[in-house]
Amino acid sequence: MLEKFKLRWEIQENWQLLFPVLGLAGLGYSAFKLAYKLTSSFPVLLTIGIALLLFYLLLNLTLFFFEKLEQKWILDYKWEMIRVFIVFAITGSSSLFVGRPIIKFLGITKENLNPILYWVLFIIIGLIFYQILLVTFGWLFGQFKFFWEFEKKMLKRFGLGKLIK
C-alpha cells in the first residue's frame, strides 16, 4: 500500500513522505478547528464526527484542486504539489500574524479609524507581507523558482511588473 502511495505521488526517497504527512496533519488540524468552532457547545464525540466528515470533504476538495492545478503548475514531481500547498497555507496564516502587529504598531485600530478604511489598510499590509513571505517560505521549502515565477505573475497582474525588471 505504501509503495502504491509512493508511486502515485512520484516519491523516490522516504524523506519526501514528510510532505504528505504534514499535509494530512494540517488538513486534520484545520478540520478539527473548524468542527470545534461549529460545535463547541456540543458533546466531544459529535465534534470528532464532524471533524472526520470535514477532513474527508477537505481532502477530496484538495485532491480535486491538485488534479486541476497539476496541468497548470510546472513541477518535477506530484509530491511537490503538496509542498506548494503547504507553503501557501503557511504564508496565508503568517501574513495575518505579521499584519496585526504592524497595524497596532502604526496605531491603527477599528475604534480610531473608519472600519472600512481599517480593513482596506489591513488587507494592503497583509498583501505586502504575503508577497515577501511567499517567496521566503518557498525558498525554505525548496521551491524558490516556482514561487519566484508565481510572484512575478502576481506583480504583473497588480500592475507592478516594472518592479521586477
Short mmCIF file of C-alpha atoms in Angstrom, two decimals:
data_model
loop_
_atom_site.label_atom_id
_atom_site.label_comp_id
_atom_site.label_asym_id
_atom_site.label_seq_id
_atom_site.Cartn_x
_atom_site.Cartn_y
_atom_site.Cartn_z
CA MET A 1 0.00 0.00 0.00
CA LEU A 2 2.84 2.41 0.83
CA GLU A 3 4.55 1.57 -2.46
CA LYS A 4 1.33 2.33 -4.34
CA PHE A 5 1.08 5.67 -2.50
CA LYS A 6 4.72 6.49 -3.27
CA LEU A 7 4.20 5.60 -6.92
CA ARG A 8 1.06 7.76 -7.19
CA TRP A 9 2.82 10.81 -5.72
CA GLU A 10 6.13 10.10 -7.51
CA ILE A 11 8.05 9.80 -4.24
CA GLN A 12 11.56 8.45 -4.77
CA GLU A 13 13.07 8.99 -1.31
CA ASN A 14 11.50 8.26 2.08
CA TRP A 15 12.17 11.82 3.33
CA GLN A 16 9.71 13.06 0.70
CA LEU A 17 6.94 11.30 2.65
CA LEU A 18 7.27 14.17 5.13
CA PHE A 19 5.20 16.44 2.88
CA PRO A 20 2.11 14.20 2.57
CA VAL A 21 2.28 13.58 6.34
CA LEU A 22 2.50 17.34 7.04
CA GLY A 23 -0.30 17.99 4.55
CA LEU A 24 -2.61 15.42 6.13
CA ALA A 25 -1.78 16.65 9.64
CA GLY A 26 -2.54 20.25 8.63
CA LEU A 27 -5.76 19.19 6.96
CA GLY A 28 -6.78 17.20 10.05
CA TYR A 29 -5.98 20.13 12.34
CA SER A 30 -7.97 22.51 10.15
CA ALA A 31 -10.94 20.14 10.06
CA PHE A 32 -10.91 19.77 13.84
CA LYS A 33 -10.59 23.53 14.46
CA LEU A 34 -13.48 24.21 12.09
CA ALA A 35 -15.61 21.46 13.66
CA TYR A 36 -14.83 22.77 17.14
CA LYS A 37 -15.89 26.29 16.12
CA LEU A 38 -19.18 24.89 14.83
CA THR A 39 -19.88 22.53 17.73
CA SER A 40 -18.05 23.89 20.79
CA SER A 41 -21.16 23.54 22.98
CA PHE A 42 -21.97 20.00 21.79
CA PRO A 43 -20.57 16.66 23.01
CA VAL A 44 -16.96 15.89 22.06
CA LEU A 45 -17.95 12.81 20.05
CA LEU A 46 -20.11 14.96 17.79
CA THR A 47 -17.22 17.37 17.29
CA ILE A 48 -14.90 14.48 16.37
CA GLY A 49 -17.50 13.04 13.99
CA ILE A 50 -17.98 16.38 12.25
CA ALA A 51 -14.19 16.84 12.15
CA LEU A 52 -13.83 13.47 10.40
CA LEU A 53 -16.53 14.42 7.91
CA LEU A 54 -14.88 17.79 7.27
CA PHE A 55 -11.50 16.08 6.90
CA TYR A 56 -12.95 13.79 4.25
CA LEU A 57 -14.58 16.70 2.40
CA LEU A 58 -11.45 18.90 2.60
CA LEU A 59 -9.25 16.02 1.44
CA ASN A 60 -11.46 15.44 -1.61
CA LEU A 61 -11.54 19.17 -2.35
CA THR A 62 -7.75 19.36 -2.08
CA LEU A 63 -7.28 16.35 -4.37
CA PHE A 64 -9.67 17.98 -6.85
CA PHE A 65 -7.51 21.13 -6.82
CA PHE A 66 -4.39 19.02 -7.25
CA GLU A 67 -5.80 17.50 -10.41
CA LYS A 68 -6.81 20.89 -11.82
CA LEU A 69 -3.52 22.61 -10.97
CA GLU A 70 -1.30 19.72 -12.00
CA GLN A 71 -1.52 20.76 -15.65
CA LYS A 72 -1.18 24.46 -14.86
CA TRP A 73 1.76 24.41 -12.46
CA ILE A 74 5.04 23.10 -13.78
CA LEU A 75 6.67 20.93 -11.13
CA ASP A 76 9.00 17.97 -11.47
CA TYR A 77 7.06 15.58 -9.22
CA LYS A 78 3.49 15.30 -7.93
CA TRP A 79 4.61 15.33 -4.28
CA GLU A 80 5.90 18.85 -4.85
CA MET A 81 2.27 19.94 -5.23
CA ILE A 82 1.79 19.11 -1.56
CA ARG A 83 4.85 21.18 -0.69
CA VAL A 84 3.47 24.11 -2.68
CA PHE A 85 0.07 23.87 -0.94
CA ILE A 86 1.83 23.79 2.46
CA VAL A 87 3.76 26.94 1.54
CA PHE A 88 0.53 28.70 0.54
CA ALA A 89 -1.12 27.68 3.82
CA ILE A 90 1.78 28.79 6.00
CA THR A 91 2.16 32.05 4.08
CA GLY A 92 -1.51 32.97 4.37
CA SER A 93 -1.57 32.37 8.11
CA SER A 94 1.77 34.09 8.67
CA SER A 95 0.79 37.22 6.77
CA LEU A 96 -2.06 37.69 9.26
CA PHE A 97 0.27 37.21 12.22
CA VAL A 98 2.67 39.77 10.77
CA GLY A 99 -0.01 42.22 9.66
CA ARG A 100 -1.77 42.54 13.03
CA PRO A 101 1.28 43.78 14.99
CA ILE A 102 2.20 46.19 12.17
CA ILE A 103 -1.30 47.69 12.24
CA LYS A 104 -1.12 48.00 16.04
CA PHE A 105 2.39 49.49 15.86
CA LEU A 106 1.10 52.15 13.48
CA GLY A 107 -1.64 52.93 16.00
CA ILE A 108 -4.43 51.94 13.65
CA THR A 109 -7.48 50.39 15.31
CA LYS A 110 -11.11 49.87 14.37
CA GLU A 111 -12.03 52.39 17.05
CA ASN A 112 -9.90 55.30 15.76
CA LEU A 113 -10.47 54.74 12.05
CA ASN A 114 -13.44 54.08 9.83
CA PRO A 115 -13.90 50.27 9.85
CA ILE A 116 -13.92 50.08 6.05
CA LEU A 117 -10.67 52.04 5.82
CA TYR A 118 -9.19 49.91 8.62
CA TRP A 119 -9.89 46.68 6.71
CA VAL A 120 -8.61 48.14 3.42
CA LEU A 121 -5.32 49.08 5.14
CA PHE A 122 -5.18 45.70 6.88
CA ILE A 123 -5.59 43.88 3.55
CA ILE A 124 -2.97 46.08 1.83
CA ILE A 125 -0.44 45.48 4.62
CA GLY A 126 -1.28 41.77 4.61
CA LEU A 127 -0.78 41.57 0.83
CA ILE A 128 2.60 43.30 1.03
CA PHE A 129 3.85 40.87 3.64
CA TYR A 130 2.19 37.96 1.84
CA GLN A 131 4.35 38.62 -1.22
CA ILE A 132 7.54 38.70 0.84
CA LEU A 133 6.62 35.66 2.93
CA LEU A 134 5.54 33.64 -0.11
CA VAL A 135 8.98 33.81 -1.69
CA THR A 136 10.70 33.34 1.68
CA PHE A 137 8.73 30.23 2.63
CA GLY A 138 9.02 28.97 -0.94
CA TRP A 139 12.80 29.22 -0.60
CA LEU A 140 12.74 27.49 2.81
CA PHE A 141 10.71 24.63 1.35
CA GLY A 142 12.97 24.29 -1.69
CA GLN A 143 10.51 25.79 -4.18
CA PHE A 144 12.06 29.22 -4.74
CA LYS A 145 11.98 29.01 -8.54
CA PHE A 146 8.27 28.10 -8.58
CA PHE A 147 7.29 30.87 -6.17
CA TRP A 148 9.52 33.49 -7.77
CA GLU A 149 7.78 32.84 -11.12
CA PHE A 150 4.41 32.86 -9.35
CA GLU A 151 5.33 36.15 -7.66
CA LYS A 152 6.34 37.78 -10.95
CA LYS A 153 2.99 36.83 -12.50
CA MET A 154 1.15 38.21 -9.47
CA LEU A 155 3.06 41.51 -9.54
CA LYS A 156 2.28 41.88 -13.25
CA ARG A 157 -1.42 41.36 -12.50
CA PHE A 158 -1.24 44.10 -9.86
CA GLY A 159 0.31 46.40 -12.47
CA LEU A 160 3.69 46.32 -10.73
CA GLY A 161 5.59 44.43 -13.43
CA LYS A 162 8.14 47.26 -13.67
CA LEU A 163 9.41 46.38 -10.19
CA ILE A 164 10.76 43.02 -11.33
CA LYS A 165 12.69 44.25 -14.34
#
